GROMACS .gro file of C-alpha atoms in nm:
model
  360
    1MET     CA    1  10.204 -11.057 -14.008
    2ARG     CA    2  10.282 -11.273 -13.707
    3ASN     CA    3  10.604 -11.396 -13.873
    4MET     CA    4  10.710 -11.038 -13.943
    5LEU     CA    5  10.647 -10.936 -13.579
    6ALA     CA    6  10.844 -11.238 -13.455
    7ALA     CA    7  11.132 -11.156 -13.688
    8PHE     CA    8  11.136 -10.796 -13.570
    9ILE     CA    9  11.139 -10.899 -13.201
   10SER     CA   10  11.418 -11.137 -13.275
   11ARG     CA   11  11.627 -10.866 -13.434
   12VAL     CA   12  11.568 -10.631 -13.138
   13LEU     CA   13  11.666 -10.899 -12.889
   14ARG     CA   14  11.978 -10.983 -13.092
   15ARG     CA   15  12.093 -10.615 -13.095
   16VAL     CA   16  12.030 -10.580 -12.719
   17ALA     CA   17  12.238 -10.900 -12.661
   18GLN     CA   18  12.517 -10.768 -12.879
   19LYS     CA   19  12.523 -10.432 -12.696
   20SER     CA   20  12.526 -10.613 -12.360
   21ALA     CA   21  12.812 -10.832 -12.477
   22ARG     CA   22  13.008 -10.521 -12.589
   23ARG     CA   23  12.955 -10.367 -12.248
   24VAL     CA   24  13.077 -10.676 -12.072
   25LEU     CA   25  13.376 -10.695 -12.301
   26VAL     CA   26  13.479 -10.338 -12.217
   27ALA     CA   27  13.428 -10.394 -11.845
   28SER     CA   28  13.631 -10.716 -11.842
   29ARG     CA   29  13.912 -10.595 -12.067
   30ASN     CA   30  14.253 -10.688 -11.931
   31SER     CA   31  14.441 -10.399 -11.778
   32SER     CA   32  14.794 -10.358 -11.636
   33ASN     CA   33  14.893 -10.228 -11.298
   34ASP     CA   34  15.211 -10.068 -11.423
   35ALA     CA   35  15.413 -10.015 -11.739
   36THR     CA   36  15.768  -9.909 -11.824
   37PHE     CA   37  15.838  -9.624 -12.066
   38GLU     CA   38  16.138  -9.479 -12.233
   39ILE     CA   39  16.179  -9.105 -12.173
   40LYS     CA   40  16.400  -8.843 -12.344
   41GLN     CA   41  16.747  -8.811 -12.207
   42CYS     CA   42  16.819  -8.477 -12.041
   43ASP     CA   43  17.099  -8.251 -12.145
   44LEU     CA   44  17.347  -8.208 -11.858
   45TYR     CA   45  17.570  -7.921 -11.746
   46LEU     CA   46  17.841  -7.976 -11.479
   47LEU     CA   47  17.690  -8.313 -11.407
   48GLU     CA   48  17.846  -8.659 -11.465
   49GLU     CA   49  17.511  -8.837 -11.465
   50GLY     CA   50  17.150  -8.737 -11.489
   51PRO     CA   51  16.796  -8.872 -11.450
   52PRO     CA   52  16.707  -9.218 -11.581
   53VAL     CA   53  16.596  -9.273 -11.939
   54THR     CA   54  16.323  -9.527 -11.842
   55THR     CA   55  16.055  -9.507 -11.580
   56VAL     CA   56  15.765  -9.703 -11.443
   57LEU     CA   57  15.414  -9.560 -11.437
   58THR     CA   58  15.151  -9.726 -11.230
   59ARG     CA   59  14.783  -9.730 -11.325
   60ALA     CA   60  14.695  -9.512 -11.017
   61GLU     CA   61  14.969  -9.256 -11.110
   62GLY     CA   62  14.864  -9.244 -11.470
   63LEU     CA   63  14.497  -9.175 -11.388
   64LYS     CA   64  14.596  -8.917 -11.127
   65TYR     CA   65  14.826  -8.727 -11.356
   66TYR     CA   66  14.574  -8.744 -11.636
   67ARG     CA   67  14.299  -8.601 -11.417
   68MET     CA   68  14.523  -8.327 -11.287
   69MET     CA   69  14.652  -8.223 -11.631
   70LEU     CA   70  14.303  -8.226 -11.778
   71THR     CA   71  14.171  -8.021 -11.484
   72VAL     CA   72  14.444  -7.760 -11.536
   73ARG     CA   73  14.368  -7.745 -11.910
   74ARG     CA   74  13.992  -7.706 -11.868
   75MET     CA   75  14.042  -7.461 -11.579
   76GLU     CA   76  14.255  -7.235 -11.798
   77LEU     CA   77  14.011  -7.255 -12.090
   78LYS     CA   78  13.729  -7.163 -11.852
   79ALA     CA   79  13.938  -6.870 -11.724
   80ASP     CA   80  13.979  -6.757 -12.084
   81GLN     CA   81  13.598  -6.765 -12.124
   82LEU     CA   82  13.536  -6.580 -11.796
   83TYR     CA   83  13.785  -6.313 -11.902
   84LYS     CA   84  13.612  -6.255 -12.231
   85GLN     CA   85  13.284  -6.237 -12.045
   86LYS     CA   86  13.444  -5.963 -11.826
   87PHE     CA   87  13.411  -6.161 -11.504
   88ILE     CA   88  13.792  -6.155 -11.477
   89ARG     CA   89  13.963  -5.814 -11.497
   90GLY     CA   90  14.328  -5.702 -11.500
   91PHE     CA   91  14.611  -5.930 -11.589
   92CYS     CA   92  14.557  -6.300 -11.654
   93HIS     CA   93  14.836  -6.530 -11.781
   94LEU     CA   94  14.726  -6.881 -11.882
   95CYS     CA   95  14.939  -7.196 -11.877
   96ASP     CA   96  14.749  -7.431 -12.102
   97GLY     CA   97  15.004  -7.638 -12.296
   98GLN     CA   98  15.241  -7.643 -11.997
   99GLU     CA   99  15.045  -7.886 -11.781
  100ALA     CA  100  15.322  -8.148 -11.773
  101CYS     CA  101  15.543  -7.895 -11.593
  102CYS     CA  102  15.329  -7.832 -11.290
  103VAL     CA  103  15.200  -8.185 -11.255
  104GLY     CA  104  15.543  -8.341 -11.313
  105LEU     CA  105  15.711  -8.111 -11.063
  106GLU     CA  106  15.455  -8.191 -10.793
  107ALA     CA  107  15.498  -8.560 -10.860
  108GLY     CA  108  15.871  -8.530 -10.804
  109ILE     CA  109  15.874  -8.345 -10.467
  110ASN     CA  110  15.717  -8.375 -10.126
  111PRO     CA  111  15.407  -8.187 -10.002
  112SER     CA  112  15.634  -8.037  -9.730
  113ASP     CA  113  15.871  -7.882  -9.985
  114HIS     CA  114  15.830  -7.511 -10.051
  115VAL     CA  115  15.750  -7.373 -10.394
  116ILE     CA  116  15.785  -7.013 -10.519
  117THR     CA  117  15.668  -6.910 -10.862
  118SER     CA  118  15.632  -6.624 -11.104
  119TYR     CA  119  15.302  -6.541 -11.268
  120ARG     CA  120  15.136  -6.797 -11.504
  121ALA     CA  121  15.099  -7.010 -11.192
  122HIS     CA  122  14.737  -7.122 -11.191
  123GLY     CA  123  14.848  -7.484 -11.264
  124VAL     CA  124  15.101  -7.484 -10.977
  125CYS     CA  125  14.829  -7.342 -10.745
  126TYR     CA  126  14.618  -7.646 -10.823
  127THR     CA  127  14.886  -7.904 -10.797
  128ARG     CA  128  15.001  -7.750 -10.465
  129GLY     CA  129  14.648  -7.818 -10.323
  130LEU     CA  130  14.421  -7.526 -10.402
  131SER     CA  131  14.081  -7.622 -10.542
  132VAL     CA  132  13.955  -7.512 -10.881
  133ARG     CA  133  13.676  -7.335 -10.702
  134SER     CA  134  13.913  -7.122 -10.493
  135ILE     CA  135  14.136  -7.044 -10.794
  136LEU     CA  136  13.852  -6.933 -11.024
  137ALA     CA  137  13.692  -6.739 -10.746
  138GLU     CA  138  14.027  -6.557 -10.687
  139LEU     CA  139  14.045  -6.476 -11.054
  140THR     CA  140  13.698  -6.318 -11.044
  141GLY     CA  141  13.783  -6.129 -10.724
  142ARG     CA  142  13.534  -6.307 -10.497
  143ARG     CA  143  13.535  -6.363 -10.130
  144GLY     CA  144  13.564  -6.741 -10.166
  145GLY     CA  145  13.894  -6.705 -10.354
  146CYS     CA  146  14.215  -6.847 -10.206
  147ALA     CA  147  14.331  -6.492 -10.124
  148LYS     CA  148  13.983  -6.368 -10.033
  149GLY     CA  149  13.943  -6.207 -10.373
  150LYS     CA  150  14.223  -5.956 -10.316
  151GLY     CA  151  14.512  -6.127 -10.499
  152GLY     CA  152  14.386  -6.207 -10.845
  153SER     CA  153  14.574  -6.402 -11.106
  154MET     CA  154  14.924  -6.314 -10.992
  155HIS     CA  155  14.896  -6.349 -10.616
  156MET     CA  156  14.774  -6.680 -10.487
  157TYR     CA  157  14.893  -6.865 -10.183
  158THR     CA  158  14.850  -7.186  -9.985
  159LYS     CA  159  15.054  -7.393  -9.740
  160ASN     CA  160  15.421  -7.417  -9.855
  161PHE     CA  161  15.336  -7.221 -10.175
  162TYR     CA  162  15.439  -6.859 -10.207
  163GLY     CA  163  15.225  -6.783 -10.504
  164GLY     CA  164  15.269  -6.598 -10.827
  165ASN     CA  165  15.465  -6.275 -10.833
  166GLY     CA  166  15.358  -5.989 -11.055
  167ILE     CA  167  15.713  -5.850 -11.077
  168VAL     CA  168  15.901  -6.028 -11.361
  169GLY     CA  169  16.196  -6.222 -11.212
  170ALA     CA  170  16.117  -6.135 -10.850
  171GLN     CA  171  16.070  -6.495 -10.748
  172GLY     CA  172  16.450  -6.556 -10.799
  173PRO     CA  173  16.563  -6.329 -10.516
  174LEU     CA  174  16.278  -6.455 -10.298
  175ALA     CA  175  16.392  -6.821 -10.345
  176GLU     CA  176  16.762  -6.716 -10.279
  177ALA     CA  177  16.988  -6.576 -10.554
  178PHE     CA  178  17.215  -6.813 -10.746
  179ASN     CA  179  17.535  -6.687 -10.588
  180MET     CA  180  17.411  -6.715 -10.228
  181ALA     CA  181  17.257  -7.053 -10.284
  182ALA     CA  182  17.578  -7.189 -10.435
  183LEU     CA  183  17.794  -7.025 -10.170
  184TRP     CA  184  17.597  -7.172  -9.880
  185LYS     CA  185  17.503  -7.494 -10.061
  186LEU     CA  186  17.136  -7.432 -10.007
  187SER     CA  187  16.880  -7.694 -10.106
  188CYS     CA  188  16.725  -7.497 -10.391
  189VAL     CA  189  16.600  -7.626 -10.724
  190PHE     CA  190  16.584  -7.328 -10.963
  191ILE     CA  191  16.345  -7.382 -11.253
  192CYS     CA  192  16.329  -7.205 -11.585
  193GLU     CA  193  15.995  -7.288 -11.746
  194ASN     CA  194  16.098  -7.210 -12.100
  195ASN     CA  195  15.794  -7.186 -12.327
  196LEU     CA  196  16.011  -7.051 -12.608
  197TYR     CA  197  15.859  -6.701 -12.624
  198ALA     CA  198  15.876  -6.389 -12.413
  199MET     CA  199  15.587  -6.138 -12.434
  200GLY     CA  200  15.625  -6.132 -12.813
  201THR     CA  201  15.979  -6.243 -12.902
  202SER     CA  202  16.121  -6.590 -12.952
  203THR     CA  203  16.417  -6.702 -12.745
  204GLU     CA  204  16.631  -6.729 -13.064
  205ARG     CA  205  16.579  -6.358 -13.129
  206ALA     CA  206  16.624  -6.249 -12.769
  207ALA     CA  207  16.918  -6.456 -12.640
  208ALA     CA  208  17.271  -6.506 -12.773
  209SER     CA  209  17.258  -6.839 -12.595
  210SER     CA  210  16.917  -6.999 -12.529
  211ASP     CA  211  17.077  -7.283 -12.319
  212TYR     CA  212  16.919  -7.148 -12.007
  213TYR     CA  213  17.012  -7.459 -11.803
  214LYS     CA  214  17.373  -7.337 -11.825
  215ARG     CA  215  17.286  -6.986 -11.704
  216GLY     CA  216  17.368  -7.078 -11.343
  217ASN     CA  217  17.731  -7.065 -11.451
  218PHE     CA  218  17.867  -7.241 -11.141
  219ILE     CA  219  17.543  -7.427 -11.069
  220PRO     CA  220  17.481  -7.764 -11.236
  221GLY     CA  221  17.193  -7.774 -11.485
  222LEU     CA  222  16.945  -8.002 -11.666
  223LYS     CA  223  16.752  -7.945 -11.988
  224VAL     CA  224  16.424  -8.138 -11.961
  225ASP     CA  225  16.139  -8.218 -12.204
  226GLY     CA  226  15.870  -8.013 -12.035
  227MET     CA  227  15.595  -8.161 -12.253
  228ASP     CA  228  15.638  -8.508 -12.096
  229VAL     CA  229  15.505  -8.535 -11.744
  230LEU     CA  230  15.720  -8.850 -11.683
  231CYS     CA  231  16.033  -8.677 -11.792
  232VAL     CA  232  15.958  -8.383 -11.569
  233ARG     CA  233  15.877  -8.615 -11.277
  234GLU     CA  234  16.204  -8.807 -11.303
  235ALA     CA  235  16.411  -8.492 -11.355
  236THR     CA  236  16.251  -8.333 -11.052
  237LYS     CA  237  16.319  -8.640 -10.841
  238PHE     CA  238  16.678  -8.633 -10.953
  239ALA     CA  239  16.716  -8.259 -10.877
  240ALA     CA  240  16.545  -8.292 -10.537
  241ASP     CA  241  16.769  -8.581 -10.436
  242TYR     CA  242  17.072  -8.394 -10.554
  243CYS     CA  243  16.986  -8.101 -10.321
  244ARG     CA  244  16.881  -8.316 -10.029
  245SER     CA  245  17.214  -8.492 -10.038
  246GLY     CA  246  17.389  -8.165  -9.948
  247LYS     CA  247  17.545  -8.093 -10.290
  248GLY     CA  248  17.385  -7.752 -10.316
  249PRO     CA  249  17.153  -7.595 -10.572
  250ILE     CA  250  17.070  -7.718 -10.919
  251LEU     CA  251  16.906  -7.552 -11.221
  252MET     CA  252  16.634  -7.713 -11.441
  253GLU     CA  253  16.517  -7.576 -11.775
  254LEU     CA  254  16.181  -7.726 -11.872
  255GLN     CA  255  16.120  -7.683 -12.243
  256ALA     CA  256  15.750  -7.637 -12.289
  257TYR     CA  257  15.510  -7.447 -12.508
  258ARG     CA  258  15.211  -7.219 -12.424
  259PHE     CA  259  14.911  -7.246 -12.639
  260HIS     CA  260  14.763  -6.910 -12.550
  261GLY     CA  261  14.936  -6.577 -12.599
  262HIS     CA  262  15.146  -6.412 -12.333
  263SER     CA  263  14.842  -6.263 -12.164
  264MET     CA  264  14.476  -6.216 -12.248
  265SER     CA  265  14.555  -5.903 -12.455
  266ASP     CA  266  14.795  -6.104 -12.675
  267PRO     CA  267  14.645  -6.313 -12.957
  268GLY     CA  268  14.973  -6.504 -12.975
  269VAL     CA  269  14.993  -6.519 -13.355
  270SER     CA  270  15.169  -6.198 -13.450
  271TYR     CA  271  15.519  -6.342 -13.370
  272ARG     CA  272  15.446  -6.714 -13.443
  273THR     CA  273  15.226  -6.877 -13.703
  274ARG     CA  274  14.896  -7.055 -13.646
  275GLU     CA  275  15.053  -7.348 -13.821
  276GLU     CA  276  15.325  -7.370 -13.563
  277ILE     CA  277  15.078  -7.367 -13.277
  278GLN     CA  278  14.859  -7.628 -13.447
  279GLU     CA  279  15.156  -7.856 -13.515
  280VAL     CA  280  15.255  -7.850 -13.146
  281ARG     CA  281  14.896  -7.915 -13.042
  282SER     CA  282  14.870  -8.214 -13.277
  283LYS     CA  283  15.210  -8.370 -13.206
  284ARG     CA  284  15.325  -8.263 -12.861
  285ASP     CA  285  15.018  -8.190 -12.648
  286PRO     CA  286  15.127  -8.319 -12.301
  287ILE     CA  287  14.784  -8.451 -12.222
  288MET     CA  288  14.763  -8.650 -12.544
  289ILE     CA  289  15.112  -8.787 -12.490
  290LEU     CA  290  15.005  -8.920 -12.149
  291GLN     CA  291  14.672  -9.042 -12.275
  292ASP     CA  292  14.837  -9.241 -12.556
  293ARG     CA  293  15.078  -9.404 -12.315
  294ILE     CA  294  14.799  -9.501 -12.069
  295VAL     CA  295  14.582  -9.654 -12.344
  296SER     CA  296  14.852  -9.825 -12.543
  297SER     CA  297  14.993  -9.994 -12.231
  298LYS     CA  298  14.645 -10.092 -12.107
  299LEU     CA  299  14.680  -9.905 -11.787
  300ALA     CA  300  14.322  -9.778 -11.855
  301THR     CA  301  14.067  -9.778 -12.128
  302VAL     CA  302  13.946  -9.495 -12.347
  303GLU     CA  303  13.608  -9.525 -12.175
  304GLU     CA  304  13.765  -9.470 -11.832
  305LEU     CA  305  13.947  -9.157 -11.951
  306LYS     CA  306  13.627  -9.022 -12.105
  307GLU     CA  307  13.452  -9.074 -11.767
  308ILE     CA  308  13.731  -8.871 -11.599
  309GLY     CA  309  13.681  -8.603 -11.863
  310THR     CA  310  13.310  -8.585 -11.783
  311GLU     CA  311  13.381  -8.557 -11.406
  312VAL     CA  312  13.639  -8.283 -11.464
  313ARG     CA  313  13.406  -8.088 -11.690
  314LYS     CA  314  13.140  -8.094 -11.410
  315GLU     CA  315  13.392  -7.982 -11.156
  316ILE     CA  316  13.500  -7.685 -11.371
  317ASP     CA  317  13.144  -7.586 -11.444
  318ASP     CA  318  13.049  -7.596 -11.079
  319ALA     CA  319  13.359  -7.392 -10.983
  320ALA     CA  320  13.280  -7.131 -11.252
  321GLN     CA  321  12.924  -7.100 -11.132
  322PHE     CA  322  13.057  -7.031 -10.774
  323ALA     CA  323  13.317  -6.791 -10.908
  324THR     CA  324  13.058  -6.577 -11.083
  325THR     CA  325  12.794  -6.571 -10.803
  326ASP     CA  326  12.995  -6.553 -10.478
  327ILE     CA  327  12.999  -6.215 -10.309
  328GLU     CA  328  13.287  -5.972 -10.349
  329PRO     CA  329  13.498  -5.883 -10.043
  330HIS     CA  330  13.374  -5.589  -9.841
  331LEU     CA  331  13.569  -5.265  -9.845
  332GLU     CA  332  13.614  -5.294  -9.467
  333GLU     CA  333  13.830  -5.603  -9.532
  334LEU     CA  334  14.081  -5.415  -9.740
  335GLY     CA  335  14.336  -5.407  -9.463
  336HIS     CA  336  14.282  -5.760  -9.338
  337HIS     CA  337  14.559  -6.018  -9.325
  338ILE     CA  338  14.851  -5.777  -9.355
  339TYR     CA  339  15.028  -5.985  -9.097
  340SER     CA  340  14.961  -6.348  -9.019
  341SER     CA  341  14.949  -6.346  -8.639
  342ASP     CA  342  14.941  -5.988  -8.505
  343SER     CA  343  14.654  -5.849  -8.300
  344SER     CA  344  14.409  -5.610  -8.463
  345PHE     CA  345  14.530  -5.259  -8.551
  346GLU     CA  346  14.411  -4.961  -8.755
  347VAL     CA  347  14.525  -4.899  -9.111
  348ARG     CA  348  14.493  -4.551  -9.264
  349GLY     CA  349  14.308  -4.542  -9.590
  350ALA     CA  350  14.343  -4.313  -9.890
  351ASN     CA  351  14.282  -4.007  -9.678
  352PRO     CA  352  14.312  -3.929  -9.306
  353TRP     CA  353  13.937  -3.963  -9.249
  354ILE     CA  354  13.916  -4.326  -9.366
  355LYS     CA  355  14.056  -4.598  -9.150
  356PHE     CA  356  14.033  -4.977  -9.172
  357LYS     CA  357  14.090  -5.232  -8.898
  358SER     CA  358  14.331  -5.508  -8.991
  359VAL     CA  359  14.278  -5.859  -8.846
  360SER     CA  360  14.505  -6.161  -8.897
   0.00000   0.00000   0.00000
């Protein structure tokens, strides 16, 4: 009996030692500070040269981009859940699948640059500096939202970001029309985020020419792999440098793919097959592309990325809890913030007997 007990204790201690050794091995695994990757060459229009076809990714950049892309993905999936639970009403256009676009764009410009978008802009809101908490609270119409609960999915704003626009195509004139930008050589980067489908029609069925990067006519253009955050980053840097050098505007087409339907009322499978969506998810998911690069080049371990995933999940859950419990804006605040710096004034309501006071 004593020998059996001794043997059992010996086995237990051996297993503990083995597990400890594995933990030490993971913790001490060699890692790189940076790695060089090949990226897809961009198609060019009216340009003699384009962005580079190789780029360096540092460990810090890789972990930063991974966290941001994963946050946008989980935020959009949470928004989908909140919409189905009827916490979010009205229009809601999700951008999951297009995370490399918003993260890559932000990585290629300066915080002081100005960004104007159309709808489907939750990801850009986050990369421009808004918190998940303020974005989800805006979607649910709560006072703690980035627009005090009065903007919703299509109208979010922060410093140097003139948020989503509910009118299709309206962001173009707001950012300066092609003709005027070219005529005055304005420093504008026009971006077509091409996810291959309109509300329910593929680009091949809707456009005689789907080379949107050539649509500027007299404006140079780039066609970019919008599923690769590094490709988007380098193309954005190239485009920004082109504009800053005084050469005028440039047009970028980011070829991406949305995993959700056009809006929450669109299942997204009546004009494309489930097999097509699944194939893109399995082969071209922008988060998985970046994850594979980080791990294969030893910029970080799988365990480190899992830890980031756990932290992101908690952040999203905490933000959703706030977005479903925060108070709604009071009716008296309906006329607030019409102007940014004017003194208070009265705003007539729906009938002559109701008036609201507007404060900046």
